[in-house]
Short mmCIF file of C-alpha atoms in Angstrom, two decimals:
data_model
loop_
_atom_site.label_atom_id
_atom_site.label_comp_id
_atom_site.label_asym_id
_atom_site.label_seq_id
_atom_site.Cartn_x
_atom_site.Cartn_y
_atom_site.Cartn_z
CA MET A 1 -185.17 72.14 46.46
CA THR A 2 -182.70 69.64 45.02
CA ALA A 3 -179.00 70.02 44.28
CA GLU A 4 -179.84 70.10 40.57
CA THR A 5 -182.27 72.99 41.16
CA HIS A 6 -179.60 74.94 43.05
CA LEU A 7 -177.39 74.78 39.96
CA GLN A 8 -179.89 77.05 38.18
CA GLY A 9 -179.24 79.91 40.60
CA VAL A 10 -177.53 83.14 39.61
CA GLU A 11 -175.85 83.11 43.04
CA ILE A 12 -175.62 80.08 45.31
CA SER A 13 -175.73 80.46 49.09
CA ALA A 14 -173.31 78.71 51.42
CA ALA A 15 -176.02 76.22 52.46
CA GLN A 16 -176.91 75.46 48.84
CA PHE A 17 -173.24 74.98 48.00
CA PHE A 18 -172.99 72.41 50.78
CA GLU A 19 -176.04 70.54 49.46
CA ILE A 20 -174.59 70.47 45.94
CA TRP A 21 -171.25 69.16 47.21
CA HIS A 22 -172.85 66.53 49.44
CA HIS A 23 -175.08 65.35 46.60
CA TYR A 24 -172.36 64.87 43.99
CA ASP A 25 -169.63 63.58 46.30
CA SER A 26 -171.81 60.53 46.71
CA ASP A 27 -169.15 58.27 48.23
CA GLY A 28 -168.11 60.94 50.73
CA ASN A 29 -164.38 60.67 50.02
CA GLY A 30 -163.96 64.45 49.78
CA PHE A 31 -163.61 64.60 46.00
CA MET A 32 -165.69 64.43 42.87
CA ASP A 33 -164.17 61.98 40.44
CA GLY A 34 -165.18 59.46 37.81
CA LYS A 35 -168.93 59.10 37.41
CA GLU A 36 -169.60 61.68 40.15
CA LEU A 37 -167.77 64.36 38.20
CA GLN A 38 -169.38 63.41 34.89
CA ASN A 39 -172.86 63.50 36.48
CA PHE A 40 -172.15 66.95 37.90
CA ILE A 41 -170.99 68.32 34.52
CA GLN A 42 -173.99 66.88 32.70
CA GLU A 43 -176.52 68.18 35.22
CA LEU A 44 -174.80 71.57 35.43
CA GLN A 45 -175.21 72.01 31.68
CA GLN A 46 -178.84 70.84 31.79
CA ALA A 47 -179.71 73.09 34.75
CA ARG A 48 -178.22 76.21 33.18
CA LYS A 49 -180.01 75.52 29.91
CA LYS A 50 -183.31 74.94 31.68
CA ALA A 51 -182.92 78.24 33.53
CA GLY A 52 -182.16 80.06 30.26
CA LEU A 53 -178.62 80.80 31.39
CA ASP A 54 -175.41 80.35 29.43
CA LEU A 55 -172.42 78.73 31.03
CA THR A 56 -170.13 81.32 32.58
CA PRO A 57 -166.54 81.52 31.22
CA GLU A 58 -165.39 79.65 34.36
CA MET A 59 -167.95 76.90 33.74
CA LYS A 60 -166.97 76.58 30.07
CA ALA A 61 -163.30 76.24 31.00
CA PHE A 62 -164.22 73.67 33.62
CA VAL A 63 -166.30 71.60 31.18
CA ASP A 64 -163.51 71.75 28.59
CA GLN A 65 -160.98 70.53 31.15
CA TYR A 66 -162.98 67.74 32.79
CA GLY A 67 -165.87 66.94 30.43
CA LYS A 68 -164.00 64.47 28.24
CA THR A 69 -161.90 62.63 30.80
CA THR A 70 -162.80 59.88 33.26
CA ASP A 71 -159.72 60.28 35.47
CA GLY A 72 -160.35 63.87 36.56
CA LYS A 73 -160.61 64.77 40.24
CA ILE A 74 -161.81 67.99 41.87
CA GLY A 75 -162.18 69.14 45.44
CA ILE A 76 -164.29 71.77 47.13
CA VAL A 77 -161.88 74.55 46.12
CA GLU A 78 -162.26 73.78 42.42
CA LEU A 79 -166.05 73.58 42.71
CA ALA A 80 -166.22 76.94 44.50
CA GLN A 81 -164.34 78.56 41.64
CA VAL A 82 -166.86 77.27 39.11
CA LEU A 83 -170.19 78.00 40.81
CA PRO A 84 -171.49 81.57 41.33
CA THR A 85 -171.22 81.32 45.09
CA GLU A 86 -172.04 83.89 47.76
CA GLU A 87 -169.02 86.21 47.87
CA ASN A 88 -168.01 86.03 51.52
CA PHE A 89 -168.24 82.26 51.64
CA LEU A 90 -166.24 81.95 48.43
CA LEU A 91 -163.37 83.89 49.99
CA PHE A 92 -162.58 80.95 52.24
CA PHE A 93 -161.61 78.94 49.17
CA ARG A 94 -159.73 81.70 47.35
CA CYS A 95 -157.72 83.05 50.27
CA GLN A 96 -154.07 83.36 49.30
CA GLN A 97 -153.09 82.32 52.81
CA LEU A 98 -153.75 78.73 51.78
CA LYS A 99 -152.06 78.74 48.39
CA SER A 100 -149.69 75.85 49.20
CA SER A 101 -149.33 72.87 51.53
CA GLU A 102 -146.60 74.67 53.45
CA ASP A 103 -148.85 77.69 54.05
CA PHE A 104 -151.63 75.36 55.12
CA MET A 105 -149.41 73.57 57.64
CA GLN A 106 -148.29 76.86 59.17
CA THR A 107 -151.93 77.95 59.42
CA TRP A 108 -152.84 74.66 61.07
CA ARG A 109 -150.18 75.16 63.74
CA LYS A 110 -151.56 78.61 64.47
CA TYR A 111 -155.18 77.56 64.93
CA ASP A 112 -154.58 74.19 66.58
CA SER A 113 -153.28 76.31 69.43
CA ASP A 114 -153.61 73.60 72.07
CA HIS A 115 -151.82 70.98 69.90
CA SER A 116 -154.78 68.65 70.28
CA GLY A 117 -154.48 67.37 66.72
CA PHE A 118 -157.81 68.88 65.67
CA ILE A 119 -159.58 72.22 65.35
CA ASP A 120 -162.84 72.59 67.27
CA SER A 121 -165.73 74.86 66.34
CA GLU A 122 -164.38 77.89 68.23
CA GLU A 123 -160.91 77.53 66.69
CA LEU A 124 -162.52 77.12 63.27
CA LYS A 125 -164.62 80.24 63.80
CA SER A 126 -161.47 82.23 64.61
CA PHE A 127 -159.82 80.79 61.52
CA LEU A 128 -162.70 81.88 59.25
CA LYS A 129 -162.89 85.32 60.87
CA ASP A 130 -159.21 85.92 60.22
CA LEU A 131 -159.54 84.80 56.60
CA LEU A 132 -162.28 87.37 56.04
CA GLN A 133 -160.29 90.11 57.76
CA LYS A 134 -157.31 89.37 55.49
CA ALA A 135 -159.68 89.94 52.57
CA ASN A 136 -160.94 93.18 54.18
CA LYS A 137 -164.41 91.76 54.65
CA GLN A 138 -166.58 92.17 57.73
CA ILE A 139 -169.65 90.05 58.42
CA GLU A 140 -172.06 89.74 61.31
CA ASP A 141 -171.28 87.21 64.01
CA SER A 142 -174.47 85.27 63.21
CA LYS A 143 -173.30 84.84 59.62
CA LEU A 144 -169.87 83.75 60.80
CA THR A 145 -171.49 81.17 63.06
CA GLU A 146 -173.53 79.91 60.10
CA TYR A 147 -170.41 79.56 57.97
CA THR A 148 -168.60 77.73 60.77
CA GLU A 149 -171.45 75.23 61.09
CA ILE A 150 -171.54 74.68 57.31
CA MET A 151 -167.78 74.20 57.14
CA LEU A 152 -168.01 71.59 59.89
CA ARG A 153 -170.78 69.79 58.03
CA MET A 154 -168.78 69.99 54.82
CA PHE A 155 -165.40 68.83 56.10
CA ASP A 156 -166.12 66.76 59.22
CA ALA A 157 -166.02 63.31 57.62
CA ASN A 158 -166.42 61.33 60.84
CA ASN A 159 -169.03 63.69 62.36
CA ASP A 160 -167.19 64.23 65.64
CA GLY A 161 -167.75 68.00 65.68
CA LYS A 162 -164.12 68.88 65.03
CA LEU A 163 -161.75 68.95 62.09
CA GLU A 164 -158.60 66.91 61.75
CA LEU A 165 -155.64 67.95 59.63
CA THR A 166 -156.62 65.87 56.61
CA GLU A 167 -160.23 67.07 56.80
CA LEU A 168 -159.39 70.78 56.83
CA ALA A 169 -156.78 70.20 54.12
CA ARG A 170 -159.68 70.03 51.67
CA LEU A 171 -159.41 73.82 51.61
CA LEU A 172 -156.37 73.27 49.42
CA PRO A 173 -156.63 72.80 45.65
CA VAL A 174 -156.34 69.11 44.79
CA GLN A 175 -152.93 69.51 43.16
CA GLU A 176 -151.54 71.24 46.27
CA ASN A 177 -152.93 68.77 48.80
CA PHE A 178 -149.95 66.46 49.32
CA LEU A 179 -151.79 64.82 52.23
CA ILE A 180 -153.88 62.94 49.66
CA LYS A 181 -150.74 61.01 48.75
CA PHE A 182 -149.96 60.15 52.35
CA GLN A 183 -153.44 58.70 52.97
CA GLY A 184 -152.28 55.52 51.26
CA VAL A 185 -149.10 55.08 53.31
CA LYS A 186 -150.36 55.66 56.84
CA MET A 187 -149.30 53.16 59.50
CA CYS A 188 -151.02 51.71 62.52
CA ALA A 189 -149.93 53.19 65.86
CA LYS A 190 -147.53 50.32 66.61
CA GLU A 191 -145.81 50.61 63.22
CA PHE A 192 -145.65 54.39 63.47
CA ASN A 193 -144.08 54.36 66.92
CA LYS A 194 -141.50 51.82 65.77
CA ALA A 195 -140.67 53.96 62.72
CA PHE A 196 -140.42 57.14 64.81
CA GLU A 197 -137.96 55.52 67.18
CA MET A 198 -135.94 54.12 64.28
CA TYR A 199 -135.49 57.48 62.57
CA ASP A 200 -135.06 59.44 65.80
CA GLN A 201 -131.50 58.18 65.66
CA ASP A 202 -130.14 60.21 68.57
CA GLY A 203 -133.15 59.36 70.76
CA ASN A 204 -133.84 62.98 71.70
CA GLY A 205 -137.62 62.63 71.31
CA TYR A 206 -138.01 64.50 68.03
CA ILE A 207 -137.05 64.18 64.39
CA ASP A 208 -134.95 66.87 62.76
CA GLU A 209 -134.86 67.75 59.07
CA ASN A 210 -132.12 65.27 58.20
CA GLU A 211 -133.87 62.42 60.03
CA LEU A 212 -137.15 63.28 58.29
CA ASP A 213 -135.31 63.27 54.95
CA ALA A 214 -134.14 59.70 55.59
CA LEU A 215 -137.64 58.60 56.65
CA LEU A 216 -139.29 60.12 53.57
CA LYS A 217 -136.73 58.65 51.19
CA ASP A 218 -137.48 55.18 52.54
CA LEU A 219 -141.24 55.79 52.36
CA CYS A 220 -140.95 56.94 48.73
CA GLU A 221 -138.91 53.86 47.87
CA LYS A 222 -141.45 51.50 49.49
CA ASN A 223 -144.54 53.30 48.13
CA LYS A 224 -143.64 54.31 44.59
CA LYS A 225 -147.28 54.21 43.43
CA GLU A 226 -148.39 56.81 45.99
CA LEU A 227 -145.28 58.92 46.59
CA ASP A 228 -143.00 60.50 44.01
CA ILE A 229 -139.42 60.92 45.20
CA THR A 230 -139.03 63.93 42.88
CA ASN A 231 -141.46 65.71 45.25
CA LEU A 232 -139.40 64.82 48.32
CA ALA A 233 -138.32 68.42 48.96
CA THR A 234 -141.95 69.60 48.89
CA TYR A 235 -143.09 66.82 51.23
CA LYS A 236 -140.28 67.62 53.67
CA LYS A 237 -140.83 71.39 53.60
CA SER A 238 -144.56 71.00 54.20
CA ILE A 239 -144.17 68.53 57.05
CA MET A 240 -141.41 70.57 58.72
CA ALA A 241 -143.86 73.49 58.81
CA LEU A 242 -145.50 71.54 61.65
CA SER A 243 -142.24 71.47 63.61
CA ASP A 244 -141.32 73.51 66.64
CA GLY A 245 -138.16 75.38 65.66
CA GLY A 246 -136.97 72.48 63.50
CA LYS A 247 -138.03 69.85 66.04
CA LEU A 248 -140.74 67.57 64.68
CA TYR A 249 -142.31 65.82 67.65
CA ARG A 250 -144.14 62.50 67.59
CA ALA A 251 -147.64 64.02 67.84
CA GLU A 252 -147.11 66.30 64.84
CA LEU A 253 -145.62 63.61 62.61
CA ALA A 254 -148.46 61.30 63.65
CA LEU A 255 -150.91 63.72 61.99
CA ILE A 256 -149.29 62.80 58.66
CA LEU A 257 -148.27 59.17 59.05
CA CYS A 258 -150.39 57.52 61.75
CA ALA A 259 -153.78 56.10 60.83
CA GLU A 260 -156.69 56.35 63.25
CA GLU A 261 -157.60 53.11 64.93
CA ASN A 262 -161.26 52.49 65.56
#
């Protein structure tokens, strides 16, 4: 079955949802935008019509919002809210625990328990299990394992079997995912280390809130196209959620500002 055929379904399974996402996010950047989004809307309408199904109210609202614009952008969260997806799987995208970047950062700190900078399959499984429990849902362990594997396939952009901060951040709605903005301002390791030492003015090995404020102000000034200084407070609050009692260490700040070097 093709992704277009899956769109005809009354309810879409987790595996089918993954196939649909993978098909329409053709450049693999983690979003549907431009031609990708327009193709999805067109084929969604055709598939529903072919199956003798009307668009749901959510689909109609979606088409009205994105159908006539070429600069729209949606992530996995937005897609999950449009398609009639299997209930338990859908909960991962609607969980109120991840309603903001700050909440997401706090969640990341909890599940990246070994501070490795990524979440492995077992940590991800615990994460998903807790999300379901918060929604008062119980599922069999085999189903939970299936969901974990699908989530890895869906979010693991570099196929290393684990999720980095920016990869798991796709659980956030696009408008809440401030990490998208920081993708364009990341530094190489040498630049990052130099910047860290510059803004760690007292040389105590971590950056406090005031030092982070100075760093972010300079970043906003140098990168006006990507970063909006009016959102400085939100950036700072979200990043400080990674800190240890107000102490933002090099490894945590690197998750935001240091680019991977191949």
